[in-house]
CSV table of C-alpha atoms in Angstrom, one decimal:
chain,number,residue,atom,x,y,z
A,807,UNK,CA,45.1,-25.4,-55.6
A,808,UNK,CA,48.4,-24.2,-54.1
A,809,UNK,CA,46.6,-22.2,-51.1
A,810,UNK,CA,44.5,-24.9,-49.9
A,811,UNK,CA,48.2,-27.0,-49.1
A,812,UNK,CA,49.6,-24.4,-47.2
A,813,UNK,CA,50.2,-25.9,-43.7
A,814,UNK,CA,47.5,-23.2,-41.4
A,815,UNK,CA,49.7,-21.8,-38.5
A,816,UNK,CA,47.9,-21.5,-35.0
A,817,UNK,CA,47.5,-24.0,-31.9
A,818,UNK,CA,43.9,-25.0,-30.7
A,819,UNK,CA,44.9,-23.7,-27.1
A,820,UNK,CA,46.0,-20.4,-28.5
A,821,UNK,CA,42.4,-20.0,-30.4
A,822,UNK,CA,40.7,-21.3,-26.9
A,823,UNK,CA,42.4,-19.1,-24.8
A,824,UNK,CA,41.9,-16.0,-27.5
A,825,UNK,CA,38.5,-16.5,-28.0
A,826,UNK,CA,37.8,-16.9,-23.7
A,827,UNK,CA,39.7,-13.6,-23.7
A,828,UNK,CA,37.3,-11.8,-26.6
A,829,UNK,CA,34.2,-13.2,-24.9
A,830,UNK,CA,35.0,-12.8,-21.4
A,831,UNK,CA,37.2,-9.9,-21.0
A,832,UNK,CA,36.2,-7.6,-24.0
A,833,UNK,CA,37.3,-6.4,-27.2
A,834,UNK,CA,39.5,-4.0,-26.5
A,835,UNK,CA,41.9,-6.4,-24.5
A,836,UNK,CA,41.2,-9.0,-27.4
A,837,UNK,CA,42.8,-6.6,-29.7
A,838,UNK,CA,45.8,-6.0,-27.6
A,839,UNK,CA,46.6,-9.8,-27.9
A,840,UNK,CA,45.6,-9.4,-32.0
A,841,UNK,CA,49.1,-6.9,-32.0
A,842,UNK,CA,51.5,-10.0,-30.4
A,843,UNK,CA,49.5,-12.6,-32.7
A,844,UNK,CA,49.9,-10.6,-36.2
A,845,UNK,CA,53.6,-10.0,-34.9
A,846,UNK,CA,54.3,-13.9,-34.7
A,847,UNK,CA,52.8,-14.3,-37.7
A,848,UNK,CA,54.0,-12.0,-39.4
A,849,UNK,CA,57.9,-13.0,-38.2
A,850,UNK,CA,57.5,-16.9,-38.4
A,851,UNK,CA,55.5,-17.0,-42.1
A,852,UNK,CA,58.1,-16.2,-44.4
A,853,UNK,CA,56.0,-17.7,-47.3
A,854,UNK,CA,53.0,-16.0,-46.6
A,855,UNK,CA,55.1,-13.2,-46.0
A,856,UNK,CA,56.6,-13.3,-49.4
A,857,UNK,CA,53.2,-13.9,-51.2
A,858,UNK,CA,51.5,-11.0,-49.0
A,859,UNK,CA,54.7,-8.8,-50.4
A,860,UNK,CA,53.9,-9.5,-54.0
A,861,UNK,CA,50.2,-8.9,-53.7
A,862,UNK,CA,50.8,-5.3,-52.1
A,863,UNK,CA,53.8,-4.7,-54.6
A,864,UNK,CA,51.1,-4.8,-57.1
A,865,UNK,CA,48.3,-2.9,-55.4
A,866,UNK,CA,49.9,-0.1,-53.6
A,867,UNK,CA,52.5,0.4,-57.0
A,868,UNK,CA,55.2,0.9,-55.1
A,869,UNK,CA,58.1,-1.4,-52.7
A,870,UNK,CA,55.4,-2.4,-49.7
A,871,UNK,CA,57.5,-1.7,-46.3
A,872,UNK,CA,57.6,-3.9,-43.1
A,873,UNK,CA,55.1,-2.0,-41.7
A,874,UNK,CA,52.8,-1.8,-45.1
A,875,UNK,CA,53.5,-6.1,-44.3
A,876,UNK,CA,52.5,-5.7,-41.3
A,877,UNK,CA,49.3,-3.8,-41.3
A,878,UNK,CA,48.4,-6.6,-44.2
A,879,UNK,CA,48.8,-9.5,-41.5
A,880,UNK,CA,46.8,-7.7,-38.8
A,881,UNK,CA,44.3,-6.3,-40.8
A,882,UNK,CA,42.9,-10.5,-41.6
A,883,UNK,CA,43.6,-11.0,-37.7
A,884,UNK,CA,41.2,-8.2,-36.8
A,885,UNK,CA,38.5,-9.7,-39.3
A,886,UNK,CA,38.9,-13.1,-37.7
A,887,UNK,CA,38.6,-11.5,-34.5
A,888,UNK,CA,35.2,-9.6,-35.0
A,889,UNK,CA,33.7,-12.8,-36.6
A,890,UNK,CA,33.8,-13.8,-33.3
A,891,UNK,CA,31.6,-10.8,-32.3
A,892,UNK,CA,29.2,-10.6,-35.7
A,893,UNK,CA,28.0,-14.5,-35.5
A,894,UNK,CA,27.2,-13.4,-32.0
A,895,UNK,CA,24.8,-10.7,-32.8
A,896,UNK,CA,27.1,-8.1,-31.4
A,897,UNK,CA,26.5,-5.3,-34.0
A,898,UNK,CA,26.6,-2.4,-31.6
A,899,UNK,CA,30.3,-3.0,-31.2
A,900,UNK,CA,30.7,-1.4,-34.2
A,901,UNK,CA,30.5,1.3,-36.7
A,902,UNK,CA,29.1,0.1,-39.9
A,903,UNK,CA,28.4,2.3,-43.1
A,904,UNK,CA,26.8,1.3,-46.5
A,905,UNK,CA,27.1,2.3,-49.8
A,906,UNK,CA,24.7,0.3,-52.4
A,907,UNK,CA,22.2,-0.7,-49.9
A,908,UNK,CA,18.6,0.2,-52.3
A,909,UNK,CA,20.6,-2.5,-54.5
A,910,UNK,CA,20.0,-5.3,-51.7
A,911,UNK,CA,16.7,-3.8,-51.1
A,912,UNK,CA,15.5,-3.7,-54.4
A,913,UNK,CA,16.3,-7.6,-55.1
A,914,UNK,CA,14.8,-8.5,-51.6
A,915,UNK,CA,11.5,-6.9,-52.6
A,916,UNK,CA,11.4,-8.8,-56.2
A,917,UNK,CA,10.9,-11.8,-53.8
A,918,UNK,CA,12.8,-14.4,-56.3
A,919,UNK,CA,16.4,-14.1,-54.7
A,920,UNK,CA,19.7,-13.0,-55.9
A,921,UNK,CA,23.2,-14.3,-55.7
A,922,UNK,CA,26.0,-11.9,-53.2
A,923,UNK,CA,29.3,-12.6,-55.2
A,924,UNK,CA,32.4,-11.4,-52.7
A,925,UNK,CA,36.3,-12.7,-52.5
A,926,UNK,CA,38.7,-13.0,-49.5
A,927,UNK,CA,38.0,-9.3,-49.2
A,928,UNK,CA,37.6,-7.7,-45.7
A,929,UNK,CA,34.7,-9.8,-43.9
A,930,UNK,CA,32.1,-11.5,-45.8
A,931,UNK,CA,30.1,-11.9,-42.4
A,932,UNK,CA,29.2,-8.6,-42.1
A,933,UNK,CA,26.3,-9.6,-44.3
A,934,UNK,CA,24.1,-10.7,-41.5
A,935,UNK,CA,24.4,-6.9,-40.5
A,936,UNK,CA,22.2,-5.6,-43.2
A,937,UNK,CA,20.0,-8.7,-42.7
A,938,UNK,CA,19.4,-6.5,-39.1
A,939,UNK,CA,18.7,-3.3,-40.8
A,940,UNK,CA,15.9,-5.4,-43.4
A,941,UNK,CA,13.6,-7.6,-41.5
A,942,UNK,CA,13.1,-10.9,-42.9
A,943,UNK,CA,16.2,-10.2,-45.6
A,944,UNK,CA,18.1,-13.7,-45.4
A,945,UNK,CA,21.2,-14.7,-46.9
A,946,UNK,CA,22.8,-18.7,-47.1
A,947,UNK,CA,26.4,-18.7,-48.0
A,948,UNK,CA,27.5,-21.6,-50.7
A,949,UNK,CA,30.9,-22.6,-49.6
A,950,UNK,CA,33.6,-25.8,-49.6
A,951,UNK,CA,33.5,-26.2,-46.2
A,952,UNK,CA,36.2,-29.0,-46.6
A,953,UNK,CA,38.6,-25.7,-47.3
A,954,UNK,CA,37.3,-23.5,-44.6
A,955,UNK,CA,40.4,-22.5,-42.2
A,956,UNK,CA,40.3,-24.3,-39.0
A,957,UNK,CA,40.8,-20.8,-37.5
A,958,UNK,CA,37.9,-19.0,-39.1
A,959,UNK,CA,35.7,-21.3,-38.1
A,960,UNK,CA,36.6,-22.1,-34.6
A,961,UNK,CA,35.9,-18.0,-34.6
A,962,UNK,CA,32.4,-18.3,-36.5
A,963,UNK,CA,31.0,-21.2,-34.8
A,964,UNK,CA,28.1,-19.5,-33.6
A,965,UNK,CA,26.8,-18.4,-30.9
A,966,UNK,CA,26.1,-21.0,-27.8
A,967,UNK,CA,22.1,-21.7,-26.9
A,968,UNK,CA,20.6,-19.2,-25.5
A,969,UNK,CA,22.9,-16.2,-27.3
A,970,UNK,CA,22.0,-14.4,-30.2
A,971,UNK,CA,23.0,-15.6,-33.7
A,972,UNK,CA,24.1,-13.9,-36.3
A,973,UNK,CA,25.2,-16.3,-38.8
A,974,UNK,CA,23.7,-17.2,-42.1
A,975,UNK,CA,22.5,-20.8,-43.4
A,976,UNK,CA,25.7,-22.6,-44.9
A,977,UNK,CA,25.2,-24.6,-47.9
A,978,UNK,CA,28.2,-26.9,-48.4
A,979,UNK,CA,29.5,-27.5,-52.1
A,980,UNK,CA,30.4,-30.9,-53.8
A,981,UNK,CA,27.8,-32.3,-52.7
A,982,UNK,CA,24.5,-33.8,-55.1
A,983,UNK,CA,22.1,-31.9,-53.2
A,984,UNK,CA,24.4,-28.8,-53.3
A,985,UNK,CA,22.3,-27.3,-56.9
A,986,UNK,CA,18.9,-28.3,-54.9
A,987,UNK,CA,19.4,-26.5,-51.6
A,988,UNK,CA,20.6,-23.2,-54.0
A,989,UNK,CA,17.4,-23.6,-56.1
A,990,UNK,CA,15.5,-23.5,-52.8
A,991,UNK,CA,17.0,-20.9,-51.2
A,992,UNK,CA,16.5,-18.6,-54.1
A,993,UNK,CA,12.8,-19.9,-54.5
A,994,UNK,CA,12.3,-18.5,-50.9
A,995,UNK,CA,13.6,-15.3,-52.0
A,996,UNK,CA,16.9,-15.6,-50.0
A,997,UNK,CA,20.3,-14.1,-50.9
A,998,UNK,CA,23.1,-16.7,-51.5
A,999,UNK,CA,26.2,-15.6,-51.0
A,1000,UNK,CA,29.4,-17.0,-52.8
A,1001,UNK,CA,33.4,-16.4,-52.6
A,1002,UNK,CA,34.8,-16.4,-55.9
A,1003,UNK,CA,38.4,-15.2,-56.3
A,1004,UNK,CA,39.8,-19.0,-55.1
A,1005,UNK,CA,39.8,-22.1,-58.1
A,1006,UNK,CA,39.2,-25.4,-56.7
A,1007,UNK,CA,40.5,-28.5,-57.8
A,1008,UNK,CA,40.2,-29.3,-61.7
A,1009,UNK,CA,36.9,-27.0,-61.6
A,1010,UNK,CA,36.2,-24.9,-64.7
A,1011,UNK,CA,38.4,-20.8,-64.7
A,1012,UNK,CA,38.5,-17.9,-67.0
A,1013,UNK,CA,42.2,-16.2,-67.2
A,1014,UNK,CA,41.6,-12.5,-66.4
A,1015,UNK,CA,44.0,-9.8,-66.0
A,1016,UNK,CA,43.8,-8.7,-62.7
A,1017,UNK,CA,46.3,-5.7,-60.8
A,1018,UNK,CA,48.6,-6.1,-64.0
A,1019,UNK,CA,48.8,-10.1,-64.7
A,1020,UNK,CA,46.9,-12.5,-66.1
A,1021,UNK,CA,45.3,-14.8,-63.3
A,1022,UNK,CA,42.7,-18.1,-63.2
A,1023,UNK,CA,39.1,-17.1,-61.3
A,1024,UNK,CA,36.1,-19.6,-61.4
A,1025,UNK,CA,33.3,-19.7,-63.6
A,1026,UNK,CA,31.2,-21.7,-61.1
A,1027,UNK,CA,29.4,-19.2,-59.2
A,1028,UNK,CA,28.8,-17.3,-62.3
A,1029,UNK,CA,27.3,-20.4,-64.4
A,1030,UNK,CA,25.2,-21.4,-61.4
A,1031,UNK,CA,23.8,-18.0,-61.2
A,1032,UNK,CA,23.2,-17.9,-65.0
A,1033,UNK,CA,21.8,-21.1,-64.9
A,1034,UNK,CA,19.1,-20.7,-62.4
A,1035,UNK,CA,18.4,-17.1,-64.3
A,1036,UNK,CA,19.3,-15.3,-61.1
A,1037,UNK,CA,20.8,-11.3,-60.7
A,1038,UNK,CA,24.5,-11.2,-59.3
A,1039,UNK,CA,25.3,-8.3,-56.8
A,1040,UNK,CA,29.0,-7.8,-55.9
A,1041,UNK,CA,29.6,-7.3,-52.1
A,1042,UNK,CA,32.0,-6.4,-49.7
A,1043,UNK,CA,33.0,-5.6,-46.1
A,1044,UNK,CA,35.9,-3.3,-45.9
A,1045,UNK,CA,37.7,-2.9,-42.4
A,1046,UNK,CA,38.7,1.0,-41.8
A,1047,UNK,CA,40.4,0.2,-38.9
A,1048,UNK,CA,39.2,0.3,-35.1
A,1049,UNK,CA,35.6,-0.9,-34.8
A,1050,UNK,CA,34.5,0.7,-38.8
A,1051,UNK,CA,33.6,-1.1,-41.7
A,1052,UNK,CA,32.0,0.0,-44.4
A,1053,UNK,CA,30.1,-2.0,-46.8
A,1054,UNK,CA,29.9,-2.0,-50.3
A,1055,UNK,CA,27.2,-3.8,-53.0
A,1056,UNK,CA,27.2,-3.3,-56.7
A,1057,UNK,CA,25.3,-4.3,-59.3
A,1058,UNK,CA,27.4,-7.3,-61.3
A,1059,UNK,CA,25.1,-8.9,-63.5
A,1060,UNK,CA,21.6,-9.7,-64.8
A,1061,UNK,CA,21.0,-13.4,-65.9
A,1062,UNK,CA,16.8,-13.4,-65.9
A,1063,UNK,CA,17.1,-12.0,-69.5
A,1064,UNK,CA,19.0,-14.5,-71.1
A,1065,UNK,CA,18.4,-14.7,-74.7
A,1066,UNK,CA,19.3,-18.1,-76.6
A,1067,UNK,CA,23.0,-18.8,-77.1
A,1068,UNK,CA,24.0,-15.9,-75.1
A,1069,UNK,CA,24.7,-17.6,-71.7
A,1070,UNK,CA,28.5,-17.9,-72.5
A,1071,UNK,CA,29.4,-14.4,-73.6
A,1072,UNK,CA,27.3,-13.1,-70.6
A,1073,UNK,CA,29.0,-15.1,-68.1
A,1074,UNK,CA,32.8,-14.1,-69.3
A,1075,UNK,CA,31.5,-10.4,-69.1
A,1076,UNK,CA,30.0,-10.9,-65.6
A,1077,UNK,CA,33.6,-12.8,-64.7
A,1078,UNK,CA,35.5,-9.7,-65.9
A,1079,UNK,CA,33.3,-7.3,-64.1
A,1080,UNK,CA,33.8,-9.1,-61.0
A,1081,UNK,CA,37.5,-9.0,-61.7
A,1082,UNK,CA,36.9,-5.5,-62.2
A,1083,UNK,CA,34.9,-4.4,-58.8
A,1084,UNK,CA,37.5,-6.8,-56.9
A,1085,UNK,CA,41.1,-4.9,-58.4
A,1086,UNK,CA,38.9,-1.3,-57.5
A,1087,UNK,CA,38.5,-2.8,-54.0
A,1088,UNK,CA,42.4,-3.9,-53.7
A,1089,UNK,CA,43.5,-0.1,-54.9
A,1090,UNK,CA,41.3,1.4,-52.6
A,1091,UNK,CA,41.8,-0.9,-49.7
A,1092,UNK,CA,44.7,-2.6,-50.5
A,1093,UNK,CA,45.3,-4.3,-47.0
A,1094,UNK,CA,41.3,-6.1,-47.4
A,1095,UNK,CA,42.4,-9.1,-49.8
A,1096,UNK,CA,43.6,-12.0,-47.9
A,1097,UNK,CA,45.0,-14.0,-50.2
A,1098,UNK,CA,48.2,-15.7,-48.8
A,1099,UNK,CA,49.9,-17.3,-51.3
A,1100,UNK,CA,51.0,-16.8,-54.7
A,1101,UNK,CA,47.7,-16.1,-56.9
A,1102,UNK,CA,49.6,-15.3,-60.1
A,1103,UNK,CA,50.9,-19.0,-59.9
A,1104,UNK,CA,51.4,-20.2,-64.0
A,1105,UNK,CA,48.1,-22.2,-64.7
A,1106,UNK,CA,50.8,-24.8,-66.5
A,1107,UNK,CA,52.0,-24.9,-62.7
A,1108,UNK,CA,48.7,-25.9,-60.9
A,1109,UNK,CA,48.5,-21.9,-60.1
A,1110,UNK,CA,44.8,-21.1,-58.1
A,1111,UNK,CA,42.6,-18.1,-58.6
């Protein structure tokens, strides 16, 4: 799990004094301050850097330039940035299109839940935003908290009493009661939203090729959702730059069928289709995936998905 030891850049008194200007002064000065930010990063990471250049090699198909670099690093800085604004309720800030939304709406109707699958593509919060457009649509997002970035989440802490909140119900992971609260949630006819383009420790990953090379993803989310017979819909929120993002769902898979003995070939297909919708997302948005480090790693190495 090579990207969860990679020493996180970033002081606690720059993240104060970025998130006093985004909330006090405004966005617009906020995102002046994300162009000197992306800039250090971008000169004083040479390892993410070098791992960012190999992902965009692969995904634009051709030598990435400083500024293609460039655009990569401030692309996740503006993400981290509008978290700020999203777990706030602050959704007329932006402009937000969706494509697959009678997907969402469909399961939501069913009233027996359905699992969001996304990856470290664009922002997974822009969820609660089509929670706003369906009242009483809900969404918990399983995660290992333990792994969170201290960054991120000093960003999407939530809003303070009294301010409107945007952010979804976290259920952590490794824990016992982790399965139960998932169950529940489901039960209720909530969404639970999962990240799975990152392995974890020694848990269980399918090799898929994936923008040309064979990589390791996880099978958990996919065997959790098989297991509790749920559907899978694919999701994410793609940053166009300024204040756009445009959201994408589509359908993934379809475990309330399940016929005996077929849980295992439906969950590698489901795995590669994932695999699938995530490379079409890095083609068409190639500076979306924020993956830092070097995610073709050999598996004989202790290489993460």
């Amino acid at each position: 799990m090579q990207w969860a030891a990679e020493p996180e850049r970033g002081s606690a008194l720059l993240v104060t004094l970025m998130v006093f200007v985004a909330l006090r002064l405004g966005r617009p000065l906020a995102r002046l301050l994300l162009y000197v930010i992306a800039a250090y990063f971008f000169l004083f990471a040479p390892r993410a850097r070098r791992h960012a250049r190999a992902y965009l090699q692969r995904a634009l198909r051709r030598e990435p330039t400083a500024r293609d670099c460039y655009r990569h690093v401030f692309t996740f800085a503006a993400t981290i940035l509008d978290r700020l604004y999203l777990t706030r309720g602050r959704y007329e800030l932006f402009e937000i299109s969706i494509e697959g939304e009678e997907l969402m709406r469909a399961a939501w109707e069913r009233g027996k839940g359905a699992f969001l699958l996304g990856a470290h593509l664009g922002s997974f919060e822009l969820m609660s935003a089509v929670g706003r457009r369906q009242p009483g649509l809900r969404v918990a997002l399983a995660m290992y908290t333990q792994y969170a970035s201290r960054v991120a989440a000093h960003f999407g802490n939530g809003a303070p009493a009294g301010e409107p909140v945007g952010a979804p119900e976290i259920i952590p992971l490794g824990q016992l009661e982790s399965m139960l609260r998932i169950r529940d949630c489901l039960e209720e006819g909530k969404f639970v939203g999962m990240l799975a383009d990152r392995t974890f420790d020694d848990a269980p990953a399918e090799p898929v090729a994936f923008l040309g090379q064979t990589a390791l993803f996880p099978s958990g989310p996919m065997r959790v959702a098989a297991a509790l017979r749920r559907p899978v819909i694919f999701m994410a929120g793609l940053y166009r730059g300024g204040n756009r993002y445009h959201i994408v769902f589509r359908p993934l898979a379809d475990f309330s069928q399940l016929g005996p003995g077929a849980r295992e070939a439906a969950v590698r297909a489901a795995i590669e289709r994932y695999v699938a919708l995530l490379e079409e997302g890095c083609r068409g948005d190639p500076y979306n995936w924020f993956n830092f480090y070097d995610f073709w790693q050999a598996p004989t190495h202790g290489a993460d998905a």
